[in-house]
PDB file of C-alpha atoms in Angstrom:
ATOM      1  CA  MET I   1      26.113 153.801 115.160  1.00  0.00           C
ATOM      2  CA  ASN I   2      25.155 150.212 115.982  1.00  0.00           C
ATOM      3  CA  LYS I   3      25.502 146.977 114.047  1.00  0.00           C
ATOM      4  CA  LYS I   4      21.965 147.203 112.684  1.00  0.00           C
ATOM      5  CA  ASP I   5      22.773 150.592 111.092  1.00  0.00           C
ATOM      6  CA  LEU I   6      25.921 149.355 109.304  1.00  0.00           C
ATOM      7  CA  ARG I   7      25.040 147.912 105.904  1.00  0.00           C
ATOM      8  CA  ILE I   8      27.519 145.148 105.009  1.00  0.00           C
ATOM      9  CA  VAL I   9      28.150 143.355 101.728  1.00  0.00           C
ATOM     10  CA  PHE I  10      30.074 140.102 102.242  1.00  0.00           C
ATOM     11  CA  MET I  11      32.334 138.618  99.557  1.00  0.00           C
ATOM     12  CA  GLY I  12      33.765 135.092  99.668  1.00  0.00           C
ATOM     13  CA  THR I  13      33.613 131.634  98.118  1.00  0.00           C
ATOM     14  CA  PRO I  14      34.950 128.563 100.009  1.00  0.00           C
ATOM     15  CA  GLU I  15      34.142 126.956 103.351  1.00  0.00           C
ATOM     16  CA  PHE I  16      36.835 129.115 104.962  1.00  0.00           C
ATOM     17  CA  ALA I  17      34.677 132.194 104.270  1.00  0.00           C
ATOM     18  CA  VAL I  18      31.426 130.629 105.499  1.00  0.00           C
ATOM     19  CA  GLU I  19      32.608 130.756 109.115  1.00  0.00           C
ATOM     20  CA  SER I  20      32.989 134.555 108.937  1.00  0.00           C
ATOM     21  CA  LEU I  21      29.663 135.036 107.144  1.00  0.00           C
ATOM     22  CA  GLN I  22      27.847 132.790 109.590  1.00  0.00           C
ATOM     23  CA  THR I  23      29.381 134.614 112.554  1.00  0.00           C
ATOM     24  CA  LEU I  24      28.179 137.941 111.134  1.00  0.00           C
ATOM     25  CA  VAL I  25      24.653 136.685 110.441  1.00  0.00           C
ATOM     26  CA  GLU I  26      24.245 134.910 113.777  1.00  0.00           C
ATOM     27  CA  GLY I  27      25.757 137.917 115.557  1.00  0.00           C
ATOM     28  CA  GLY I  28      22.977 140.155 114.254  1.00  0.00           C
ATOM     29  CA  TYR I  29      25.082 142.229 111.870  1.00  0.00           C
ATOM     30  CA  ASN I  30      23.268 143.743 108.899  1.00  0.00           C
ATOM     31  CA  VAL I  31      24.492 141.702 105.917  1.00  0.00           C
ATOM     32  CA  VAL I  32      22.484 143.095 102.998  1.00  0.00           C
ATOM     33  CA  ALA I  33      23.996 140.999 100.177  1.00  0.00           C
ATOM     34  CA  VAL I  34      26.588 138.336  99.409  1.00  0.00           C
ATOM     35  CA  VAL I  35      28.951 138.213  96.423  1.00  0.00           C
ATOM     36  CA  THR I  36      30.494 134.896  95.420  1.00  0.00           C
ATOM     37  CA  GLN I  37      31.874 133.053  92.410  1.00  0.00           C
ATOM     38  CA  PRO I  38      29.567 131.689  89.683  1.00  0.00           C
ATOM     39  CA  ASP I  39      28.424 128.089  90.125  1.00  0.00           C
ATOM     40  CA  LYS I  40      31.128 125.657  89.039  1.00  0.00           C
ATOM     41  CA  PRO I  41      30.548 122.845  86.505  1.00  0.00           C
ATOM     42  CA  VAL I  42      31.167 119.433  88.096  1.00  0.00           C
ATOM     43  CA  GLY I  43      30.665 115.789  87.234  1.00  0.00           C
ATOM     44  CA  ARG I  44      32.099 113.518  84.591  1.00  0.00           C
ATOM     45  CA  HIS I  45      30.519 115.519  81.777  1.00  0.00           C
ATOM     46  CA  GLN I  46      30.685 118.886  83.532  1.00  0.00           C
ATOM     47  CA  ASP I  47      26.919 119.020  83.150  1.00  0.00           C
ATOM     48  CA  LYS I  48      26.020 119.862  86.745  1.00  0.00           C
ATOM     49  CA  LEU I  49      26.534 123.194  88.474  1.00  0.00           C
ATOM     50  CA  GLN I  50      27.865 123.255  92.031  1.00  0.00           C
ATOM     51  CA  PRO I  51      27.223 126.432  94.047  1.00  0.00           C
ATOM     52  CA  SER I  52      29.996 127.690  96.305  1.00  0.00           C
ATOM     53  CA  ALA I  53      29.891 126.982 100.033  1.00  0.00           C
ATOM     54  CA  VAL I  54      29.215 130.677 100.649  1.00  0.00           C
ATOM     55  CA  LYS I  55      26.270 130.694  98.246  1.00  0.00           C
ATOM     56  CA  GLN I  56      24.769 127.622  99.866  1.00  0.00           C
ATOM     57  CA  TYR I  57      24.873 129.261 103.273  1.00  0.00           C
ATOM     58  CA  ALA I  58      23.615 132.626 101.991  1.00  0.00           C
ATOM     59  CA  VAL I  59      20.655 131.031 100.206  1.00  0.00           C
ATOM     60  CA  SER I  60      19.776 129.063 103.346  1.00  0.00           C
ATOM     61  CA  LYS I  61      19.504 132.388 105.186  1.00  0.00           C
ATOM     62  CA  GLY I  62      17.566 134.161 102.463  1.00  0.00           C
ATOM     63  CA  LEU I  63      20.352 136.593 101.632  1.00  0.00           C
ATOM     64  CA  PRO I  64      20.577 138.138  98.149  1.00  0.00           C
ATOM     65  CA  VAL I  65      23.433 136.523  96.174  1.00  0.00           C
ATOM     66  CA  LEU I  66      25.396 138.171  93.359  1.00  0.00           C
ATOM     67  CA  GLN I  67      27.637 135.999  91.131  1.00  0.00           C
ATOM     68  CA  PRO I  68      29.490 138.161  88.627  1.00  0.00           C
ATOM     69  CA  VAL I  69      31.713 136.586  85.997  1.00  0.00           C
ATOM     70  CA  LYS I  70      33.605 139.851  85.657  1.00  0.00           C
ATOM     71  CA  MET I  71      33.884 142.236  88.572  1.00  0.00           C
ATOM     72  CA  LYS I  72      33.979 145.283  86.282  1.00  0.00           C
ATOM     73  CA  ASN I  73      30.773 144.377  84.521  1.00  0.00           C
ATOM     74  CA  PRO I  74      28.666 147.605  84.559  1.00  0.00           C
ATOM     75  CA  GLU I  75      25.455 145.737  85.361  1.00  0.00           C
ATOM     76  CA  PHE I  76      27.069 144.042  88.350  1.00  0.00           C
ATOM     77  CA  VAL I  77      28.610 147.298  89.567  1.00  0.00           C
ATOM     78  CA  GLU I  78      25.238 149.039  89.435  1.00  0.00           C
ATOM     79  CA  GLU I  79      23.499 146.154  91.186  1.00  0.00           C
ATOM     80  CA  LEU I  80      26.162 146.163  93.886  1.00  0.00           C
ATOM     81  CA  ARG I  81      25.792 149.918  94.308  1.00  0.00           C
ATOM     82  CA  SER I  82      22.047 149.514  94.762  1.00  0.00           C
ATOM     83  CA  TYR I  83      22.629 147.795  98.119  1.00  0.00           C
ATOM     84  CA  LYS I  84      24.157 151.030  99.482  1.00  0.00           C
ATOM     85  CA  ALA I  85      26.767 149.200 101.527  1.00  0.00           C
ATOM     86  CA  ASP I  86      28.643 151.146 104.190  1.00  0.00           C
ATOM     87  CA  LEU I  87      31.293 148.441 104.357  1.00  0.00           C
ATOM     88  CA  GLN I  88      32.432 145.413 102.360  1.00  0.00           C
ATOM     89  CA  VAL I  89      34.023 142.385 104.028  1.00  0.00           C
ATOM     90  CA  VAL I  90      36.132 140.044 101.885  1.00  0.00           C
ATOM     91  CA  VAL I  91      37.228 136.552 102.935  1.00  0.00           C
ATOM     92  CA  ALA I  92      38.904 134.130 100.490  1.00  0.00           C
ATOM     93  CA  PHE I  93      37.562 135.724  97.331  1.00  0.00           C
ATOM     94  CA  ARG I  94      39.254 137.260  94.292  1.00  0.00           C
ATOM     95  CA  MET I  95      41.077 140.452  93.425  1.00  0.00           C
ATOM     96  CA  LEU I  96      38.678 143.398  93.274  1.00  0.00           C
ATOM     97  CA  PRO I  97      38.867 146.372  90.920  1.00  0.00           C
ATOM     98  CA  GLU I  98      38.957 149.832  92.470  1.00  0.00           C
ATOM     99  CA  VAL I  99      35.425 150.581  91.305  1.00  0.00           C
ATOM    100  CA  VAL I 100      34.296 147.809  93.666  1.00  0.00           C
ATOM    101  CA  TRP I 101      36.586 148.074  96.699  1.00  0.00           C
ATOM    102  CA  ALA I 102      36.324 151.867  96.853  1.00  0.00           C
ATOM    103  CA  MET I 103      32.515 151.875  96.646  1.00  0.00           C
ATOM    104  CA  PRO I 104      31.467 151.788 100.341  1.00  0.00           C
ATOM    105  CA  ARG I 105      31.939 154.944 102.414  1.00  0.00           C
ATOM    106  CA  TYR I 106      33.921 153.021 105.055  1.00  0.00           C
ATOM    107  CA  GLY I 107      35.908 151.030 102.500  1.00  0.00           C
ATOM    108  CA  THR I 108      36.514 147.311 102.049  1.00  0.00           C
ATOM    109  CA  PHE I 109      38.575 145.133 104.359  1.00  0.00           C
ATOM    110  CA  ASN I 110      39.943 141.662 103.751  1.00  0.00           C
ATOM    111  CA  VAL I 111      40.593 138.814 106.180  1.00  0.00           C
ATOM    112  CA  HIS I 112      43.916 137.279 105.133  1.00  0.00           C
ATOM    113  CA  ALA I 113      45.144 133.972 106.586  1.00  0.00           C
ATOM    114  CA  ALA I 114      48.687 135.117 107.421  1.00  0.00           C
ATOM    115  CA  LEU I 115      50.561 137.780 109.359  1.00  0.00           C
ATOM    116  CA  LEU I 116      51.080 140.346 106.626  1.00  0.00           C
ATOM    117  CA  PRO I 117      53.327 141.434 105.040  1.00  0.00           C
ATOM    118  CA  GLN I 118      54.432 137.783 105.153  1.00  0.00           C
ATOM    119  CA  TYR I 119      52.703 135.315 102.829  1.00  0.00           C
ATOM    120  CA  ARG I 120      50.957 137.642 100.448  1.00  0.00           C
ATOM    121  CA  GLY I 121      49.130 135.607  97.827  1.00  0.00           C
ATOM    122  CA  ALA I 122      46.547 132.904  97.211  1.00  0.00           C
ATOM    123  CA  ALA I 123      47.830 130.042  99.421  1.00  0.00           C
ATOM    124  CA  PRO I 124      49.218 131.513 102.662  1.00  0.00           C
ATOM    125  CA  ILE I 125      48.213 128.595 104.894  1.00  0.00           C
ATOM    126  CA  ASN I 126      49.928 125.961 102.757  1.00  0.00           C
ATOM    127  CA  TRP I 127      53.132 127.942 102.354  1.00  0.00           C
ATOM    128  CA  ALA I 128      53.460 128.752 106.050  1.00  0.00           C
ATOM    129  CA  VAL I 129      53.406 125.034 106.888  1.00  0.00           C
ATOM    130  CA  ILE I 130      55.592 124.079 103.912  1.00  0.00           C
ATOM    131  CA  ASN I 131      58.208 126.568 105.100  1.00  0.00           C
ATOM    132  CA  GLY I 132      58.187 125.117 108.607  1.00  0.00           C
ATOM    133  CA  GLU I 133      56.791 128.200 110.328  1.00  0.00           C
ATOM    134  CA  THR I 134      55.923 127.802 113.996  1.00  0.00           C
ATOM    135  CA  MET I 135      53.621 130.837 114.048  1.00  0.00           C
ATOM    136  CA  THR I 136      51.058 132.262 111.643  1.00  0.00           C
ATOM    137  CA  GLY I 137      47.776 134.107 112.097  1.00  0.00           C
ATOM    138  CA  VAL I 138      45.191 136.312 110.441  1.00  0.00           C
ATOM    139  CA  THR I 139      45.278 139.933 109.341  1.00  0.00           C
ATOM    140  CA  THR I 140      42.458 142.314 108.560  1.00  0.00           C
ATOM    141  CA  PHE I 141      43.463 145.110 106.217  1.00  0.00           C
ATOM    142  CA  PHE I 142      41.923 147.662 103.890  1.00  0.00           C
ATOM    143  CA  LEU I 143      42.076 146.789 100.213  1.00  0.00           C
ATOM    144  CA  ASP I 144      44.034 149.000  97.849  1.00  0.00           C
ATOM    145  CA  LYS I 145      45.320 148.746  94.276  1.00  0.00           C
ATOM    146  CA  ASN I 146      47.905 146.026  94.966  1.00  0.00           C
ATOM    147  CA  ILE I 147      47.481 142.487  96.257  1.00  0.00           C
ATOM    148  CA  ASP I 148      47.590 142.133 100.063  1.00  0.00           C
ATOM    149  CA  THR I 149      49.453 145.421 100.609  1.00  0.00           C
ATOM    150  CA  GLY I 150      46.793 147.613 102.228  1.00  0.00           C
ATOM    151  CA  ARG I 151      46.795 149.243 105.642  1.00  0.00           C
ATOM    152  CA  ILE I 152      46.645 146.747 108.511  1.00  0.00           C
ATOM    153  CA  ILE I 153      43.770 147.030 110.979  1.00  0.00           C
ATOM    154  CA  LEU I 154      44.507 144.131 113.323  1.00  0.00           C
ATOM    155  CA  GLN I 155      46.341 140.818 113.569  1.00  0.00           C
ATOM    156  CA  LYS I 156      45.789 137.678 115.615  1.00  0.00           C
ATOM    157  CA  LYS I 157      48.474 135.013 116.022  1.00  0.00           C
ATOM    158  CA  PHE I 158      48.084 131.248 115.743  1.00  0.00           C
ATOM    159  CA  PRO I 159      50.828 128.731 116.698  1.00  0.00           C
ATOM    160  CA  ILE I 160      51.628 125.866 114.336  1.00  0.00           C
ATOM    161  CA  PRO I 161      52.586 122.624 116.150  1.00  0.00           C
ATOM    162  CA  ASP I 162      55.373 120.626 114.535  1.00  0.00           C
ATOM    163  CA  ASP I 163      53.026 117.726 113.816  1.00  0.00           C
ATOM    164  CA  ALA I 164      50.148 119.833 112.426  1.00  0.00           C
ATOM    165  CA  ASP I 165      49.076 119.482 108.817  1.00  0.00           C
ATOM    166  CA  VAL I 166      47.452 122.188 106.726  1.00  0.00           C
ATOM    167  CA  GLU I 167      43.943 121.006 107.636  1.00  0.00           C
ATOM    168  CA  TYR I 168      44.587 121.744 111.311  1.00  0.00           C
ATOM    169  CA  VAL I 169      45.914 125.222 110.552  1.00  0.00           C
ATOM    170  CA  TYR I 170      43.095 125.894 108.065  1.00  0.00           C
ATOM    171  CA  ASP I 171      40.448 125.083 110.672  1.00  0.00           C
ATOM    172  CA  GLY I 172      42.155 127.183 113.319  1.00  0.00           C
ATOM    173  CA  LEU I 173      42.553 130.212 111.072  1.00  0.00           C
ATOM    174  CA  MET I 174      38.995 129.860 109.780  1.00  0.00           C
ATOM    175  CA  HIS I 175      37.644 130.405 113.296  1.00  0.00           C
ATOM    176  CA  LEU I 176      40.261 133.022 114.154  1.00  0.00           C
ATOM    177  CA  GLY I 177      39.476 134.902 110.938  1.00  0.00           C
ATOM    178  CA  ALA I 178      35.801 135.106 111.898  1.00  0.00           C
ATOM    179  CA  GLN I 179      36.780 136.554 115.272  1.00  0.00           C
ATOM    180  CA  ALA I 180      39.038 139.083 113.569  1.00  0.00           C
ATOM    181  CA  ALA I 181      36.264 140.151 111.192  1.00  0.00           C
ATOM    182  CA  ILE I 182      33.846 140.773 114.062  1.00  0.00           C
ATOM    183  CA  GLU I 183      36.449 142.650 116.098  1.00  0.00           C
ATOM    184  CA  THR I 184      37.301 144.824 113.086  1.00  0.00           C
ATOM    185  CA  ILE I 185      33.654 145.706 112.491  1.00  0.00           C
ATOM    186  CA  ASP I 186      33.090 146.422 116.176  1.00  0.00           C
ATOM    187  CA  ARG I 187      36.042 148.809 116.195  1.00  0.00           C
ATOM    188  CA  LEU I 188      34.564 150.594 113.199  1.00  0.00           C
ATOM    189  CA  ILE I 189      31.194 150.893 114.933  1.00  0.00           C
ATOM    190  CA  GLU I 190      32.769 152.130 118.158  1.00  0.00           C
ATOM    191  CA  GLY I 191      34.708 154.725 116.173  1.00  0.00           C
ATOM    192  CA  ASN I 192      31.527 155.831 114.392  1.00  0.00           C
ATOM    193  CA  GLY I 193      33.070 154.979 111.026  1.00  0.00           C
ATOM    194  CA  HIS I 194      36.678 155.688 111.967  1.00  0.00           C
ATOM    195  CA  ILE I 195      39.181 152.905 112.634  1.00  0.00           C
ATOM    196  CA  GLU I 196      42.919 152.979 113.225  1.00  0.00           C
ATOM    197  CA  SER I 197      45.132 151.298 110.629  1.00  0.00           C
ATOM    198  CA  THR I 198      48.847 151.232 109.889  1.00  0.00           C
ATOM    199  CA  GLU I 199      50.888 150.902 106.718  1.00  0.00           C
ATOM    200  CA  GLN I 200      52.608 147.604 106.101  1.00  0.00           C
ATOM    201  CA  THR I 201      56.319 147.859 106.779  1.00  0.00           C
ATOM    202  CA  VAL I 202      59.209 145.465 106.284  1.00  0.00           C
ATOM    203  CA  ASP I 203      62.172 145.623 108.651  1.00  0.00           C
ATOM    204  CA  GLU I 204      65.554 145.862 106.999  1.00  0.00           C
ATOM    205  CA  GLY I 205      67.023 142.422 106.429  1.00  0.00           C
ATOM    206  CA  THR I 206      63.648 140.675 106.724  1.00  0.00           C
ATOM    207  CA  GLU I 207      62.933 138.133 104.007  1.00  0.00           C
ATOM    208  CA  LEU I 208      59.385 138.179 102.698  1.00  0.00           C
ATOM    209  CA  HIS I 209      57.883 134.790 101.883  1.00  0.00           C
ATOM    210  CA  PRO I 210      55.325 134.805  99.056  1.00  0.00           C
ATOM    211  CA  ALA I 211      52.258 132.538  98.927  1.00  0.00           C
ATOM    212  CA  PRO I 212      51.514 131.925  95.243  1.00  0.00           C
ATOM    213  CA  LYS I 213      48.720 129.718  94.010  1.00  0.00           C
ATOM    214  CA  ILE I 214      49.495 126.003  94.196  1.00  0.00           C
ATOM    215  CA  PHE I 215      49.351 123.826  91.092  1.00  0.00           C
ATOM    216  CA  LYS I 216      49.873 120.097  90.600  1.00  0.00           C
ATOM    217  CA  GLU I 217      53.527 120.618  89.650  1.00  0.00           C
ATOM    218  CA  THR I 218      54.045 122.540  92.899  1.00  0.00           C
ATOM    219  CA  CYS I 219      53.098 119.449  94.880  1.00  0.00           C
ATOM    220  CA  LYS I 220      55.767 117.076  93.556  1.00  0.00           C
ATOM    221  CA  ILE I 221      58.234 115.995  96.233  1.00  0.00           C
ATOM    222  CA  GLU I 222      61.939 116.617  95.645  1.00  0.00           C
ATOM    223  CA  TRP I 223      63.778 113.836  97.436  1.00  0.00           C
ATOM    224  CA  LYS I 224      67.089 115.658  97.081  1.00  0.00           C
ATOM    225  CA  ASN I 225      66.119 117.729 100.119  1.00  0.00           C
ATOM    226  CA  ASN I 226      66.668 117.018 103.788  1.00  0.00           C
ATOM    227  CA  ALA I 227      64.118 115.041 105.785  1.00  0.00           C
ATOM    228  CA  LYS I 228      62.768 118.039 107.725  1.00  0.00           C
ATOM    229  CA  LYS I 229      62.074 119.997 104.545  1.00  0.00           C
ATOM    230  CA  ILE I 230      60.238 117.068 102.956  1.00  0.00           C
ATOM    231  CA  TYR I 231      58.327 116.418 106.199  1.00  0.00           C
ATOM    232  CA  ASP I 232      57.100 120.034 106.236  1.00  0.00           C
ATOM    233  CA  PHE I 233      56.320 119.922 102.528  1.00  0.00           C
ATOM    234  CA  VAL I 234      54.089 116.865 102.938  1.00  0.00           C
ATOM    235  CA  ARG I 235      52.121 118.238 105.901  1.00  0.00           C
ATOM    236  CA  GLY I 236      51.797 121.623 104.173  1.00  0.00           C
ATOM    237  CA  LEU I 237      49.815 119.916 101.391  1.00  0.00           C
ATOM    238  CA  SER I 238      47.898 117.349 103.429  1.00  0.00           C
ATOM    239  CA  PRO I 239      45.139 116.375 103.016  1.00  0.00           C
ATOM    240  CA  TYR I 240      44.531 118.640 100.036  1.00  0.00           C
ATOM    241  CA  PRO I 241      45.786 118.916  97.350  1.00  0.00           C
ATOM    242  CA  GLY I 242      48.310 116.322  98.553  1.00  0.00           C
ATOM    243  CA  SER I 243      52.009 115.957  97.798  1.00  0.00           C
ATOM    244  CA  TRP I 244      52.962 113.305  95.285  1.00  0.00           C
ATOM    245  CA  THR I 245      55.877 111.423  93.801  1.00  0.00           C
ATOM    246  CA  ASP I 246      56.618 109.111  90.906  1.00  0.00           C
ATOM    247  CA  MET I 247      57.286 105.550  92.035  1.00  0.00           C
ATOM    248  CA  LYS I 248      59.571 104.021  89.432  1.00  0.00           C
ATOM    249  CA  ALA I 249      60.333 100.360  88.901  1.00  0.00           C
ATOM    250  CA  ASP I 250      63.989  99.338  89.082  1.00  0.00           C
ATOM    251  CA  ASN I 251      63.305  96.637  86.490  1.00  0.00           C
ATOM    252  CA  ASP I 252      60.611  96.333  83.832  1.00  0.00           C
ATOM    253  CA  GLY I 253      57.731  96.715  86.266  1.00  0.00           C
ATOM    254  CA  LYS I 254      54.872  99.204  86.105  1.00  0.00           C
ATOM    255  CA  ASP I 255      55.456 102.786  87.246  1.00  0.00           C
ATOM    256  CA  TYR I 256      53.001 104.512  89.606  1.00  0.00           C
ATOM    257  CA  THR I 257      52.081 107.899  90.979  1.00  0.00           C
ATOM    258  CA  VAL I 258      51.800 107.978  94.761  1.00  0.00           C
ATOM    259  CA  LYS I 259      50.297 110.659  96.975  1.00  0.00           C
ATOM    260  CA  ILE I 260      51.898 110.951 100.386  1.00  0.00           C
ATOM    261  CA  PHE I 261      49.796 112.333 103.237  1.00  0.00           C
ATOM    262  CA  LYS I 262      51.818 111.657 106.381  1.00  0.00           C
ATOM    263  CA  THR I 263      55.449 111.076 107.226  1.00  0.00           C
ATOM    264  CA  GLN I 264      57.444 110.692 110.406  1.00  0.00           C
ATOM    265  CA  LYS I 265      60.932 112.072 111.051  1.00  0.00           C
ATOM    266  CA  THR I 266      63.645 109.723 112.302  1.00  0.00           C
ATOM    267  CA  ASP I 267      67.190 110.173 113.562  1.00  0.00           C
ATOM    268  CA  ARG I 268      68.462 107.340 111.398  1.00  0.00           C
ATOM    269  CA  LYS I 269      71.061 108.329 108.831  1.00  0.00           C
ATOM    270  CA  VAL I 270      70.623 107.553 105.165  1.00  0.00           C
ATOM    271  CA  ASN I 271      71.959 104.377 103.632  1.00  0.00           C
ATOM    272  CA  GLY I 272      71.258 105.059  99.979  1.00  0.00           C
ATOM    273  CA  GLU I 273      70.556 107.650  97.314  1.00  0.00           C
ATOM    274  CA  PRO I 274      67.691 110.132  97.864  1.00  0.00           C
ATOM    275  CA  GLY I 275      64.405 108.490  96.927  1.00  0.00           C
ATOM    276  CA  THR I 276      65.528 104.903  97.440  1.00  0.00           C
ATOM    277  CA  LEU I 277      63.306 102.855  99.726  1.00  0.00           C
ATOM    278  CA  VAL I 278      63.952 100.836 102.873  1.00  0.00           C
ATOM    279  CA  VAL I 279      61.354  98.263 103.939  1.00  0.00           C
ATOM    280  CA  GLU I 280      61.339  96.827 107.456  1.00  0.00           C
ATOM    281  CA  LYS I 281      58.478  94.441 108.177  1.00  0.00           C
ATOM    282  CA  ASN I 282      55.355  96.616 107.774  1.00  0.00           C
ATOM    283  CA  ARG I 283      57.211  99.957 107.724  1.00  0.00           C
ATOM    284  CA  LEU I 284      58.448 101.995 104.764  1.00  0.00           C
ATOM    285  CA  PHE I 285      61.313 104.481 104.868  1.00  0.00           C
ATOM    286  CA  VAL I 286      62.781 106.684 102.149  1.00  0.00           C
ATOM    287  CA  ASN I 287      66.281 108.100 101.899  1.00  0.00           C
ATOM    288  CA  THR I 288      66.703 111.890 101.813  1.00  0.00           C
ATOM    289  CA  THR I 289      69.931 113.902 101.907  1.00  0.00           C
ATOM    290  CA  ASP I 290      70.408 113.383 105.650  1.00  0.00           C
ATOM    291  CA  ASN I 291      67.984 111.128 107.583  1.00  0.00           C
ATOM    292  CA  LEU I 292      65.528 108.410 106.705  1.00  0.00           C
ATOM    293  CA  LEU I 293      61.931 109.612 106.531  1.00  0.00           C
ATOM    294  CA  GLU I 294      59.153 107.168 107.376  1.00  0.00           C
ATOM    295  CA  ILE I 295      56.054 107.127 105.168  1.00  0.00           C
ATOM    296  CA  THR I 296      52.964 106.437 107.302  1.00  0.00           C
ATOM    297  CA  GLU I 297      49.965 107.285 105.054  1.00  0.00           C
ATOM    298  CA  LEU I 298      49.844 107.229 101.265  1.00  0.00           C
ATOM    299  CA  GLN I 299      47.627 106.615  98.259  1.00  0.00           C
ATOM    300  CA  LEU I 300      48.550 104.634  95.195  1.00  0.00           C
ATOM    301  CA  SER I 301      47.093 106.027  91.961  1.00  0.00           C
ATOM    302  CA  GLY I 302      43.612 104.600  91.450  1.00  0.00           C
ATOM    303  CA  LYS I 303      43.368 103.371  95.046  1.00  0.00           C
ATOM    304  CA  LYS I 304      42.120 104.843  98.318  1.00  0.00           C
ATOM    305  CA  ARG I 305      44.222 106.549 100.979  1.00  0.00           C
ATOM    306  CA  MET I 306      45.616 104.015 103.444  1.00  0.00           C
ATOM    307  CA  LEU I 307      48.094 103.356 106.204  1.00  0.00           C
ATOM    308  CA  THR I 308      51.469 102.203 104.955  1.00  0.00           C
ATOM    309  CA  ARG I 309      51.181  98.788 106.621  1.00  0.00           C
ATOM    310  CA  ASP I 310      47.985  98.123 104.643  1.00  0.00           C
ATOM    311  CA  PHE I 311      49.652  99.309 101.453  1.00  0.00           C
ATOM    312  CA  LEU I 312      52.615  96.972 102.000  1.00  0.00           C
ATOM    313  CA  ASN I 313      50.305  94.026 102.645  1.00  0.00           C
ATOM    314  CA  GLY I 314      48.915  94.410  99.133  1.00  0.00           C
ATOM    315  CA  PHE I 315      52.049  95.547  97.276  1.00  0.00           C
ATOM    316  CA  HIS I 316      54.548  92.736  97.556  1.00  0.00           C
ATOM    317  CA  ASP I 317      57.443  93.857  95.346  1.00  0.00           C
ATOM    318  CA  ILE I 318      58.028  97.315  96.821  1.00  0.00           C
ATOM    319  CA  GLU I 319      61.754  96.490  97.159  1.00  0.00           C
ATOM    320  CA  ASN I 320      61.970  96.772  93.376  1.00  0.00           C
ATOM    321  CA  TYR I 321      60.867 100.430  93.361  1.00  0.00           C
ATOM    322  CA  HIS I 322      62.188 103.874  94.233  1.00  0.00           C
ATOM    323  CA  PHE I 323      60.727 107.371  94.486  1.00  0.00           C
ATOM    324  CA  ALA I 324      61.947 109.631  91.688  1.00  0.00           C
ATOM    325  CA  ASP I 325      62.391 113.416  91.537  1.00  0.00           C
TER     326      ASP I 325
END
């Protein structure tokens, strides 16, 4: 078997998945069709349809694109079957029913942006950074009936620097995931359809960290945490969707919502209640439960993202505010 003989259907939606699809196409692998989400309504009146990043790339390469609303739809299932895929590759897509993932003779594998069984779920990159992990990676595994529990094919590790935000890790894992997808397919080809895989196991005493979908409420900062935890929380959500806090007036002033994109740890001990602010010239610090945390980039509601010194130049009564849980 060679890569021209192996018929592949690719499934994915965001930019993260485009890297893997592009690597397959440019590497000469036989991608016969692409499955992605339906076009998304955008604009003030939701009157324009925005195709996914995967669809845009697939169309540019002349690949057939399928966009089912429901994965169990009989018409979609029959259309998918008509491509006679030997293998399906899934990157950042949605949960598949058995009628879909069991269709190809060599099965369906997923590229997951974590070292399974850790960080099963929709937002593994964010949660790894939020939890202060120093190492993450990608896993390829065969899909089964449960979410992110299938047999592991291979894993590749990726270190997380202490000053890295989620964008840095996202970019790194995007490229690493494409490499893992190619290596997985090559192993399958070399094995003439057979590839080694192992069941996911959890060592006794090991705590599993989930990676559930992130909502707006998830992103609110709790100032009654220590500085390191808040520091990791902010970088785990930066630049998107962004952590946020309520900025409350101590008097009768206007309240605001503030997104915080970057902070800096200090070794200075607190001198007030969690969430209270300390202003020193063009620098802004906030009290936590142990050390002061410096805010270096933020965005006031209705304004653009800016450096703190620029924010302070235009917001002259910051001393009359505090960040609220």
